[in-house]
């Protein structure tokens, strides 16, 4: 499995209804996409959930590299390039994944990002969890790491608006659509 995300940061005054309409009109195109475990159409909006900027940040979990390669190199990603310009795609290797059967009912994702500290052994590496800072119960979570950058992201999945304890390392996304 391979996780993939790109974050299109948009101006504070950007009308996010444009992104919502875009997702409404086009998200069905990735439903049933070959090799795709899921795609979460995620956004943040300025001044909602303490977010500092508007962002379109879809998160993909691929079952194999063939599906991801097809998406990137066979014209599907071109729509992003044409609409938003060149985007850096972040890649992560799933370390743990827990998905509830209610994943299609997901409404929010909370992300906690950090760095993996240099150490003599990676056994028993501690990873803080996004769910540690949220009072409500998640319906699933995903922990990915990138050994190229020694970074990680922990994603908690929620059906209800997350009740968050303050942390500057958290990003709260609204889920506009789940493709499976």
mmCIF file with all atom_site columns, C-alpha atoms in Angstrom:
data_model
loop_
_atom_site.group_PDB
_atom_site.id
_atom_site.type_symbol
_atom_site.label_atom_id
_atom_site.label_alt_id
_atom_site.label_comp_id
_atom_site.label_asym_id
_atom_site.label_entity_id
_atom_site.label_seq_id
_atom_site.pdbx_PDB_ins_code
_atom_site.Cartn_x
_atom_site.Cartn_y
_atom_site.Cartn_z
_atom_site.occupancy
_atom_site.B_iso_or_equiv
_atom_site.pdbx_formal_charge
_atom_site.auth_seq_id
_atom_site.auth_comp_id
_atom_site.auth_asym_id
_atom_site.auth_atom_id
_atom_site.pdbx_PDB_model_num
ATOM 1   C CA . UNK A 1 1   ? 0.000   0.000  0.000   1.00 0.00 ? 1   UNK A CA 1
ATOM 2   C CA . UNK A 1 2   ? 1.059   3.573  -0.676  1.00 0.00 ? 2   UNK A CA 1
ATOM 3   C CA . UNK A 1 3   ? -0.429  6.774  0.754   1.00 0.00 ? 3   UNK A CA 1
ATOM 4   C CA . UNK A 1 4   ? -0.359  9.922  -1.356  1.00 0.00 ? 4   UNK A CA 1
ATOM 5   C CA . UNK A 1 5   ? -1.434  13.502 -0.661  1.00 0.00 ? 5   UNK A CA 1
ATOM 6   C CA . UNK A 1 6   ? -0.969  16.883 -2.271  1.00 0.00 ? 6   UNK A CA 1
ATOM 7   C CA . UNK A 1 7   ? -1.989  20.086 -0.549  1.00 0.00 ? 7   UNK A CA 1
ATOM 8   C CA . UNK A 1 8   ? -3.139  22.941 -2.756  1.00 0.00 ? 8   UNK A CA 1
ATOM 9   C CA . UNK A 1 9   ? -2.923  26.006 -0.508  1.00 0.00 ? 9   UNK A CA 1
ATOM 10  C CA . UNK A 1 10  ? -5.313  28.715 -1.595  1.00 0.00 ? 10  UNK A CA 1
ATOM 11  C CA . UNK A 1 11  ? -5.602  32.417 -0.667  1.00 0.00 ? 11  UNK A CA 1
ATOM 12  C CA . UNK A 1 12  ? -7.504  33.310 2.519   1.00 0.00 ? 12  UNK A CA 1
ATOM 13  C CA . UNK A 1 13  ? -10.177 35.043 0.456   1.00 0.00 ? 13  UNK A CA 1
ATOM 14  C CA . UNK A 1 14  ? -10.564 32.151 -2.022  1.00 0.00 ? 14  UNK A CA 1
ATOM 15  C CA . UNK A 1 15  ? -14.198 31.106 -2.432  1.00 0.00 ? 15  UNK A CA 1
ATOM 16  C CA . UNK A 1 16  ? -14.136 27.476 -1.233  1.00 0.00 ? 16  UNK A CA 1
ATOM 17  C CA . UNK A 1 17  ? -17.557 26.933 -2.839  1.00 0.00 ? 17  UNK A CA 1
ATOM 18  C CA . UNK A 1 18  ? -15.574 26.608 -6.087  1.00 0.00 ? 18  UNK A CA 1
ATOM 19  C CA . UNK A 1 19  ? -13.723 23.578 -4.681  1.00 0.00 ? 19  UNK A CA 1
ATOM 20  C CA . UNK A 1 20  ? -16.924 22.114 -3.212  1.00 0.00 ? 20  UNK A CA 1
ATOM 21  C CA . UNK A 1 21  ? -18.645 22.416 -6.608  1.00 0.00 ? 21  UNK A CA 1
ATOM 22  C CA . UNK A 1 22  ? -15.617 20.897 -8.349  1.00 0.00 ? 22  UNK A CA 1
ATOM 23  C CA . UNK A 1 23  ? -15.715 17.892 -6.005  1.00 0.00 ? 23  UNK A CA 1
ATOM 24  C CA . UNK A 1 24  ? -19.486 17.566 -6.376  1.00 0.00 ? 24  UNK A CA 1
ATOM 25  C CA . UNK A 1 25  ? -19.165 17.521 -10.171 1.00 0.00 ? 25  UNK A CA 1
ATOM 26  C CA . UNK A 1 26  ? -16.070 15.305 -10.491 1.00 0.00 ? 26  UNK A CA 1
ATOM 27  C CA . UNK A 1 27  ? -15.531 13.091 -7.433  1.00 0.00 ? 27  UNK A CA 1
ATOM 28  C CA . UNK A 1 28  ? -17.459 10.183 -8.943  1.00 0.00 ? 28  UNK A CA 1
ATOM 29  C CA . UNK A 1 29  ? -14.613 9.781  -11.464 1.00 0.00 ? 29  UNK A CA 1
ATOM 30  C CA . UNK A 1 30  ? -12.410 8.114  -8.830  1.00 0.00 ? 30  UNK A CA 1
ATOM 31  C CA . UNK A 1 31  ? -15.143 5.850  -7.456  1.00 0.00 ? 31  UNK A CA 1
ATOM 32  C CA . UNK A 1 32  ? -13.916 2.342  -8.270  1.00 0.00 ? 32  UNK A CA 1
ATOM 33  C CA . UNK A 1 33  ? -10.576 3.582  -9.671  1.00 0.00 ? 33  UNK A CA 1
ATOM 34  C CA . UNK A 1 34  ? -8.216  0.610  -10.258 1.00 0.00 ? 34  UNK A CA 1
ATOM 35  C CA . UNK A 1 35  ? -5.902  -0.018 -7.308  1.00 0.00 ? 35  UNK A CA 1
ATOM 36  C CA . UNK A 1 36  ? -7.497  2.655  -5.111  1.00 0.00 ? 36  UNK A CA 1
ATOM 37  C CA . UNK A 1 37  ? -8.365  1.633  -1.561  1.00 0.00 ? 37  UNK A CA 1
ATOM 38  C CA . UNK A 1 38  ? -9.814  5.089  -0.910  1.00 0.00 ? 38  UNK A CA 1
ATOM 39  C CA . UNK A 1 39  ? -9.565  8.746  -1.848  1.00 0.00 ? 39  UNK A CA 1
ATOM 40  C CA . UNK A 1 40  ? -10.715 11.331 0.650   1.00 0.00 ? 40  UNK A CA 1
ATOM 41  C CA . UNK A 1 41  ? -11.582 14.708 -0.847  1.00 0.00 ? 41  UNK A CA 1
ATOM 42  C CA . UNK A 1 42  ? -10.394 16.971 1.977   1.00 0.00 ? 42  UNK A CA 1
ATOM 43  C CA . UNK A 1 43  ? -10.515 20.726 2.493   1.00 0.00 ? 43  UNK A CA 1
ATOM 44  C CA . UNK A 1 44  ? -9.636  23.220 5.179   1.00 0.00 ? 44  UNK A CA 1
ATOM 45  C CA . UNK A 1 45  ? -11.258 26.616 5.370   1.00 0.00 ? 45  UNK A CA 1
ATOM 46  C CA . UNK A 1 46  ? -9.804  29.741 6.932   1.00 0.00 ? 46  UNK A CA 1
ATOM 47  C CA . UNK A 1 47  ? -11.165 30.431 10.415  1.00 0.00 ? 47  UNK A CA 1
ATOM 48  C CA . UNK A 1 48  ? -12.924 27.054 10.672  1.00 0.00 ? 48  UNK A CA 1
ATOM 49  C CA . UNK A 1 49  ? -11.509 24.507 13.120  1.00 0.00 ? 49  UNK A CA 1
ATOM 50  C CA . UNK A 1 50  ? -8.678  26.982 13.823  1.00 0.00 ? 50  UNK A CA 1
ATOM 51  C CA . UNK A 1 51  ? -7.292  26.551 10.294  1.00 0.00 ? 51  UNK A CA 1
ATOM 52  C CA . UNK A 1 52  ? -5.080  29.379 9.125   1.00 0.00 ? 52  UNK A CA 1
ATOM 53  C CA . UNK A 1 53  ? -5.596  28.925 5.385   1.00 0.00 ? 53  UNK A CA 1
ATOM 54  C CA . UNK A 1 54  ? -7.847  27.486 2.701   1.00 0.00 ? 54  UNK A CA 1
ATOM 55  C CA . UNK A 1 55  ? -6.615  24.242 1.248   1.00 0.00 ? 55  UNK A CA 1
ATOM 56  C CA . UNK A 1 56  ? -7.678  21.415 -1.040  1.00 0.00 ? 56  UNK A CA 1
ATOM 57  C CA . UNK A 1 57  ? -5.802  18.324 0.184   1.00 0.00 ? 57  UNK A CA 1
ATOM 58  C CA . UNK A 1 58  ? -7.028  14.970 -1.161  1.00 0.00 ? 58  UNK A CA 1
ATOM 59  C CA . UNK A 1 59  ? -5.638  11.890 0.587   1.00 0.00 ? 59  UNK A CA 1
ATOM 60  C CA . UNK A 1 60  ? -5.265  8.629  -1.328  1.00 0.00 ? 60  UNK A CA 1
ATOM 61  C CA . UNK A 1 61  ? -4.511  5.121  -0.130  1.00 0.00 ? 61  UNK A CA 1
ATOM 62  C CA . UNK A 1 62  ? -3.395  2.939  -3.023  1.00 0.00 ? 62  UNK A CA 1
ATOM 63  C CA . UNK A 1 63  ? -3.403  -0.857 -2.869  1.00 0.00 ? 63  UNK A CA 1
ATOM 64  C CA . UNK A 1 64  ? -0.529  -0.964 -5.373  1.00 0.00 ? 64  UNK A CA 1
ATOM 65  C CA . UNK A 1 65  ? 1.796   1.229  -7.376  1.00 0.00 ? 65  UNK A CA 1
ATOM 66  C CA . UNK A 1 66  ? 0.076   0.417  -10.690 1.00 0.00 ? 66  UNK A CA 1
ATOM 67  C CA . UNK A 1 67  ? -3.079  2.345  -9.738  1.00 0.00 ? 67  UNK A CA 1
ATOM 68  C CA . UNK A 1 68  ? -1.078  5.302  -8.444  1.00 0.00 ? 68  UNK A CA 1
ATOM 69  C CA . UNK A 1 69  ? 1.082   5.356  -11.593 1.00 0.00 ? 69  UNK A CA 1
ATOM 70  C CA . UNK A 1 70  ? -2.012  5.227  -13.794 1.00 0.00 ? 70  UNK A CA 1
ATOM 71  C CA . UNK A 1 71  ? -3.520  8.171  -11.900 1.00 0.00 ? 71  UNK A CA 1
ATOM 72  C CA . UNK A 1 72  ? -0.362  10.296 -12.060 1.00 0.00 ? 72  UNK A CA 1
ATOM 73  C CA . UNK A 1 73  ? 0.945   9.493  -15.553 1.00 0.00 ? 73  UNK A CA 1
ATOM 74  C CA . UNK A 1 74  ? -2.124  8.677  -17.635 1.00 0.00 ? 74  UNK A CA 1
ATOM 75  C CA . UNK A 1 75  ? -3.817  12.066 -17.569 1.00 0.00 ? 75  UNK A CA 1
ATOM 76  C CA . UNK A 1 76  ? -5.896  12.027 -14.382 1.00 0.00 ? 76  UNK A CA 1
ATOM 77  C CA . UNK A 1 77  ? -3.479  14.216 -12.382 1.00 0.00 ? 77  UNK A CA 1
ATOM 78  C CA . UNK A 1 78  ? -3.245  16.614 -15.346 1.00 0.00 ? 78  UNK A CA 1
ATOM 79  C CA . UNK A 1 79  ? -6.519  18.199 -14.217 1.00 0.00 ? 79  UNK A CA 1
ATOM 80  C CA . UNK A 1 80  ? -4.827  19.276 -10.974 1.00 0.00 ? 80  UNK A CA 1
ATOM 81  C CA . UNK A 1 81  ? -1.778  20.568 -12.847 1.00 0.00 ? 81  UNK A CA 1
ATOM 82  C CA . UNK A 1 82  ? -3.939  22.566 -15.259 1.00 0.00 ? 82  UNK A CA 1
ATOM 83  C CA . UNK A 1 83  ? -6.134  24.003 -12.502 1.00 0.00 ? 83  UNK A CA 1
ATOM 84  C CA . UNK A 1 84  ? -3.591  24.640 -9.741  1.00 0.00 ? 84  UNK A CA 1
ATOM 85  C CA . UNK A 1 85  ? -0.129  24.336 -11.282 1.00 0.00 ? 85  UNK A CA 1
ATOM 86  C CA . UNK A 1 86  ? 2.720   22.037 -10.332 1.00 0.00 ? 86  UNK A CA 1
ATOM 87  C CA . UNK A 1 87  ? 1.986   20.287 -7.035  1.00 0.00 ? 87  UNK A CA 1
ATOM 88  C CA . UNK A 1 88  ? 4.380   18.386 -4.788  1.00 0.00 ? 88  UNK A CA 1
ATOM 89  C CA . UNK A 1 89  ? 2.932   14.939 -4.041  1.00 0.00 ? 89  UNK A CA 1
ATOM 90  C CA . UNK A 1 90  ? 3.746   13.657 -0.577  1.00 0.00 ? 90  UNK A CA 1
ATOM 91  C CA . UNK A 1 91  ? 4.208   9.891  -0.404  1.00 0.00 ? 91  UNK A CA 1
ATOM 92  C CA . UNK A 1 92  ? 3.905   7.769  2.713   1.00 0.00 ? 92  UNK A CA 1
ATOM 93  C CA . UNK A 1 93  ? 4.253   4.124  3.568   1.00 0.00 ? 93  UNK A CA 1
ATOM 94  C CA . UNK A 1 94  ? 1.400   2.881  5.761   1.00 0.00 ? 94  UNK A CA 1
ATOM 95  C CA . UNK A 1 95  ? 2.658   1.600  9.108   1.00 0.00 ? 95  UNK A CA 1
ATOM 96  C CA . UNK A 1 96  ? -0.769  0.965  10.647  1.00 0.00 ? 96  UNK A CA 1
ATOM 97  C CA . UNK A 1 97  ? -4.269  1.208  9.262   1.00 0.00 ? 97  UNK A CA 1
ATOM 98  C CA . UNK A 1 98  ? -7.549  0.675  11.080  1.00 0.00 ? 98  UNK A CA 1
ATOM 99  C CA . UNK A 1 99  ? -10.709 1.179  9.062   1.00 0.00 ? 99  UNK A CA 1
ATOM 100 C CA . UNK A 1 100 ? -14.207 0.898  10.456  1.00 0.00 ? 100 UNK A CA 1
ATOM 101 C CA . UNK A 1 101 ? -16.968 -0.388 8.174   1.00 0.00 ? 101 UNK A CA 1
ATOM 102 C CA . UNK A 1 102 ? -18.439 3.132  8.445   1.00 0.00 ? 102 UNK A CA 1
ATOM 103 C CA . UNK A 1 103 ? -15.556 4.798  6.555   1.00 0.00 ? 103 UNK A CA 1
ATOM 104 C CA . UNK A 1 104 ? -17.952 6.025  3.857   1.00 0.00 ? 104 UNK A CA 1
ATOM 105 C CA . UNK A 1 105 ? -19.760 8.033  6.553   1.00 0.00 ? 105 UNK A CA 1
ATOM 106 C CA . UNK A 1 106 ? -16.586 9.890  7.496   1.00 0.00 ? 106 UNK A CA 1
ATOM 107 C CA . UNK A 1 107 ? -17.067 13.664 7.743   1.00 0.00 ? 107 UNK A CA 1
ATOM 108 C CA . UNK A 1 108 ? -13.764 14.849 9.277   1.00 0.00 ? 108 UNK A CA 1
ATOM 109 C CA . UNK A 1 109 ? -10.095 13.903 9.290   1.00 0.00 ? 109 UNK A CA 1
ATOM 110 C CA . UNK A 1 110 ? -7.597  15.120 11.879  1.00 0.00 ? 110 UNK A CA 1
ATOM 111 C CA . UNK A 1 111 ? -3.917  15.031 10.895  1.00 0.00 ? 111 UNK A CA 1
ATOM 112 C CA . UNK A 1 112 ? -0.952  15.139 13.261  1.00 0.00 ? 112 UNK A CA 1
ATOM 113 C CA . UNK A 1 113 ? 2.396   15.481 11.472  1.00 0.00 ? 113 UNK A CA 1
ATOM 114 C CA . UNK A 1 114 ? 5.866   15.219 12.898  1.00 0.00 ? 114 UNK A CA 1
ATOM 115 C CA . UNK A 1 115 ? 9.407   14.021 12.455  1.00 0.00 ? 115 UNK A CA 1
ATOM 116 C CA . UNK A 1 116 ? 10.991  10.720 13.369  1.00 0.00 ? 116 UNK A CA 1
ATOM 117 C CA . UNK A 1 117 ? 13.989  11.508 15.557  1.00 0.00 ? 117 UNK A CA 1
ATOM 118 C CA . UNK A 1 118 ? 17.389  10.053 14.819  1.00 0.00 ? 118 UNK A CA 1
ATOM 119 C CA . UNK A 1 119 ? 18.057  6.982  16.939  1.00 0.00 ? 119 UNK A CA 1
ATOM 120 C CA . UNK A 1 120 ? 20.199  3.874  17.077  1.00 0.00 ? 120 UNK A CA 1
ATOM 121 C CA . UNK A 1 121 ? 17.225  1.554  16.509  1.00 0.00 ? 121 UNK A CA 1
ATOM 122 C CA . UNK A 1 122 ? 13.818  2.101  14.964  1.00 0.00 ? 122 UNK A CA 1
ATOM 123 C CA . UNK A 1 123 ? 12.240  -0.694 16.985  1.00 0.00 ? 123 UNK A CA 1
ATOM 124 C CA . UNK A 1 124 ? 9.582   0.653  19.348  1.00 0.00 ? 124 UNK A CA 1
ATOM 125 C CA . UNK A 1 125 ? 9.651   4.092  17.722  1.00 0.00 ? 125 UNK A CA 1
ATOM 126 C CA . UNK A 1 126 ? 7.019   6.202  19.479  1.00 0.00 ? 126 UNK A CA 1
ATOM 127 C CA . UNK A 1 127 ? 4.471   7.880  17.223  1.00 0.00 ? 127 UNK A CA 1
ATOM 128 C CA . UNK A 1 128 ? 2.090   10.416 18.762  1.00 0.00 ? 128 UNK A CA 1
ATOM 129 C CA . UNK A 1 129 ? -1.486  9.909  17.663  1.00 0.00 ? 129 UNK A CA 1
ATOM 130 C CA . UNK A 1 130 ? -3.915  12.507 16.305  1.00 0.00 ? 130 UNK A CA 1
ATOM 131 C CA . UNK A 1 131 ? -6.634  10.727 18.288  1.00 0.00 ? 131 UNK A CA 1
ATOM 132 C CA . UNK A 1 132 ? -4.864  11.593 21.573  1.00 0.00 ? 132 UNK A CA 1
ATOM 133 C CA . UNK A 1 133 ? -5.947  15.218 21.092  1.00 0.00 ? 133 UNK A CA 1
ATOM 134 C CA . UNK A 1 134 ? -9.551  14.541 20.105  1.00 0.00 ? 134 UNK A CA 1
ATOM 135 C CA . UNK A 1 135 ? -12.240 13.837 22.685  1.00 0.00 ? 135 UNK A CA 1
ATOM 136 C CA . UNK A 1 136 ? -14.656 11.942 20.418  1.00 0.00 ? 136 UNK A CA 1
ATOM 137 C CA . UNK A 1 137 ? -14.088 8.374  19.250  1.00 0.00 ? 137 UNK A CA 1
ATOM 138 C CA . UNK A 1 138 ? -12.586 7.826  15.771  1.00 0.00 ? 138 UNK A CA 1
ATOM 139 C CA . UNK A 1 139 ? -14.037 5.382  13.253  1.00 0.00 ? 139 UNK A CA 1
ATOM 140 C CA . UNK A 1 140 ? -10.542 4.605  12.017  1.00 0.00 ? 140 UNK A CA 1
ATOM 141 C CA . UNK A 1 141 ? -7.010  5.872  11.628  1.00 0.00 ? 141 UNK A CA 1
ATOM 142 C CA . UNK A 1 142 ? -3.967  5.669  9.378   1.00 0.00 ? 142 UNK A CA 1
ATOM 143 C CA . UNK A 1 143 ? -0.298  6.133  10.304  1.00 0.00 ? 143 UNK A CA 1
ATOM 144 C CA . UNK A 1 144 ? 2.106   6.746  7.418   1.00 0.00 ? 144 UNK A CA 1
ATOM 145 C CA . UNK A 1 145 ? 5.812   7.507  7.397   1.00 0.00 ? 145 UNK A CA 1
ATOM 146 C CA . UNK A 1 146 ? 8.313   8.710  4.816   1.00 0.00 ? 146 UNK A CA 1
ATOM 147 C CA . UNK A 1 147 ? 11.871  7.398  5.381   1.00 0.00 ? 147 UNK A CA 1
ATOM 148 C CA . UNK A 1 148 ? 13.208  9.793  2.728   1.00 0.00 ? 148 UNK A CA 1
ATOM 149 C CA . UNK A 1 149 ? 12.302  12.758 4.931   1.00 0.00 ? 149 UNK A CA 1
ATOM 150 C CA . UNK A 1 150 ? 11.937  10.880 8.266   1.00 0.00 ? 150 UNK A CA 1
ATOM 151 C CA . UNK A 1 151 ? 8.494   12.345 8.704   1.00 0.00 ? 151 UNK A CA 1
ATOM 152 C CA . UNK A 1 152 ? 5.154   10.876 9.641   1.00 0.00 ? 152 UNK A CA 1
ATOM 153 C CA . UNK A 1 153 ? 1.475   11.749 9.577   1.00 0.00 ? 153 UNK A CA 1
ATOM 154 C CA . UNK A 1 154 ? -1.208  10.192 11.720  1.00 0.00 ? 154 UNK A CA 1
ATOM 155 C CA . UNK A 1 155 ? -4.761  10.610 10.402  1.00 0.00 ? 155 UNK A CA 1
ATOM 156 C CA . UNK A 1 156 ? -7.810  10.058 12.611  1.00 0.00 ? 156 UNK A CA 1
ATOM 157 C CA . UNK A 1 157 ? -11.180 9.575  10.890  1.00 0.00 ? 157 UNK A CA 1
ATOM 158 C CA . UNK A 1 158 ? -14.420 10.921 12.431  1.00 0.00 ? 158 UNK A CA 1
ATOM 159 C CA . UNK A 1 159 ? -18.140 10.956 11.745  1.00 0.00 ? 159 UNK A CA 1
ATOM 160 C CA . UNK A 1 160 ? -18.774 13.886 14.098  1.00 0.00 ? 160 UNK A CA 1
ATOM 161 C CA . UNK A 1 161 ? -17.120 17.307 14.359  1.00 0.00 ? 161 UNK A CA 1
ATOM 162 C CA . UNK A 1 162 ? -13.877 16.632 16.292  1.00 0.00 ? 162 UNK A CA 1
ATOM 163 C CA . UNK A 1 163 ? -13.723 18.082 19.802  1.00 0.00 ? 163 UNK A CA 1
ATOM 164 C CA . UNK A 1 164 ? -10.053 19.033 19.914  1.00 0.00 ? 164 UNK A CA 1
ATOM 165 C CA . UNK A 1 165 ? -7.667  19.829 22.701  1.00 0.00 ? 165 UNK A CA 1
ATOM 166 C CA . UNK A 1 166 ? -5.435  22.661 21.467  1.00 0.00 ? 166 UNK A CA 1
ATOM 167 C CA . UNK A 1 167 ? -2.352  21.590 19.517  1.00 0.00 ? 167 UNK A CA 1
ATOM 168 C CA . UNK A 1 168 ? -0.496  23.582 16.894  1.00 0.00 ? 168 UNK A CA 1
ATOM 169 C CA . UNK A 1 169 ? 0.440   20.391 15.039  1.00 0.00 ? 169 UNK A CA 1
ATOM 170 C CA . UNK A 1 170 ? -3.113  19.349 14.167  1.00 0.00 ? 170 UNK A CA 1
ATOM 171 C CA . UNK A 1 171 ? -4.961  20.006 10.939  1.00 0.00 ? 171 UNK A CA 1
ATOM 172 C CA . UNK A 1 172 ? -8.707  19.410 10.801  1.00 0.00 ? 172 UNK A CA 1
ATOM 173 C CA . UNK A 1 173 ? -10.095 18.604 7.368   1.00 0.00 ? 173 UNK A CA 1
ATOM 174 C CA . UNK A 1 174 ? -13.680 18.436 6.237   1.00 0.00 ? 174 UNK A CA 1
ATOM 175 C CA . UNK A 1 175 ? -14.429 15.404 4.035   1.00 0.00 ? 175 UNK A CA 1
ATOM 176 C CA . UNK A 1 176 ? -16.402 16.329 0.925   1.00 0.00 ? 176 UNK A CA 1
ATOM 177 C CA . UNK A 1 177 ? -16.492 12.834 -0.623  1.00 0.00 ? 177 UNK A CA 1
ATOM 178 C CA . UNK A 1 178 ? -15.067 9.348  -0.093  1.00 0.00 ? 178 UNK A CA 1
ATOM 179 C CA . UNK A 1 179 ? -14.175 7.348  -3.211  1.00 0.00 ? 179 UNK A CA 1
ATOM 180 C CA . UNK A 1 180 ? -13.653 3.614  -2.824  1.00 0.00 ? 180 UNK A CA 1
#
